């Protein structure tokens, strides 16, 4: 019979083997060498995380005199993402680029918050505009964000009062409402009659979320996700910020852009360059900025209970500009710089 000490040693060795095997299998994800560096950087935290969709939006921040890269450890590459370390206005930051789309935004934010000591997330970028009262170059700060790309697409022939499949289980809901493709019939008609709107209507749906304080696998629903209350209150102090109005000496906006706090912004995996849909989003949801990432970041921050705010600078009136081209191609650089200026000013006001 083995002694208690030998049994304990055997259990310890087996556990060590399991752990070693797990670490070895994890090499394809986060290698042990990276984990050591993560622990080192976390010991210097916590950080304000700056999450940005694309390089043309990120580069103005990296080139700003307000940003100083960490001289000893400027970045760490993990799973195709580069996490940059430094300071903005003397506040310790991690900067990460997500790439385009809700999926990339959510995956990158999840990875960021799972690996690093982050006390808050500041997201920024450019966006289409659904509010004709504002103009290109204005920086919007919505109080709420929603993902408006999760749909239940209803079958042809059913009306708005028909029960949706699985609605009784709580999987789908008519609570948020629908968009009807009233004038689209897919060019399908018989000799006797036109068949009508084969695309019928799509019903907007909330996301399923699983917050860290909840019961695992017991879902909650979220549609309008609020930004952090204290962050939103602080953002009122930058509404007098002076922003750029000219792309060059010959291309200027009719008025100086401004920072504007608005009620709602929406995100989906759709580049909206359509006047009718822009007007629908404005009238249905009172949305101002329309983008492809912010709600993804917001939903992950909600699940992980991390303070969050987003700044989106308007690059075009969605579907409402020149008939020959979209204004975004002209004003992207100006809009990106204005967003950076707003973010830098905001971070300067955060407590150390």
CSV table of N, CA and C in Angstrom, one decimal, residues 34 75-83:
chain,number,residue,atom,x,y,z
A,34,UNK,N,4.2,34.2,-24.3
A,34,UNK,CA,3.3,35.4,-24.4
A,34,UNK,C,2.6,35.6,-23.0
A,75,UNK,N,4.8,46.7,-27.9
A,75,UNK,CA,3.6,45.9,-28.4
A,75,UNK,C,3.8,44.5,-28.1
A,76,UNK,N,2.7,43.8,-28.1
A,76,UNK,CA,2.7,42.3,-28.0
A,76,UNK,C,1.7,41.8,-29.0
A,77,UNK,N,2.1,40.8,-29.9
A,77,UNK,CA,1.2,40.2,-30.9
A,77,UNK,C,0.6,38.9,-30.4
A,78,UNK,N,-0.7,38.8,-30.4
A,78,UNK,CA,-1.4,37.6,-30.0
A,78,UNK,C,-2.6,37.3,-30.9
A,79,UNK,N,-2.6,36.1,-31.5
A,79,UNK,CA,-3.7,35.7,-32.3
A,79,UNK,C,-4.0,36.7,-33.4
A,80,UNK,N,-3.0,37.2,-34.1
A,80,UNK,CA,-3.2,38.1,-35.2
A,80,UNK,C,-3.5,39.5,-34.8
A,81,UNK,N,-3.6,39.8,-33.5
A,81,UNK,CA,-3.9,41.1,-33.0
A,81,UNK,C,-2.6,41.7,-32.4
A,82,UNK,N,-2.3,43.0,-32.6
A,82,UNK,CA,-1.2,43.7,-32.0
A,82,UNK,C,-1.7,44.6,-30.9
A,83,UNK,N,-1.3,44.3,-29.7
A,83,UNK,CA,-1.7,45.1,-28.5
A,83,UNK,C,-0.5,46.1,-28.3
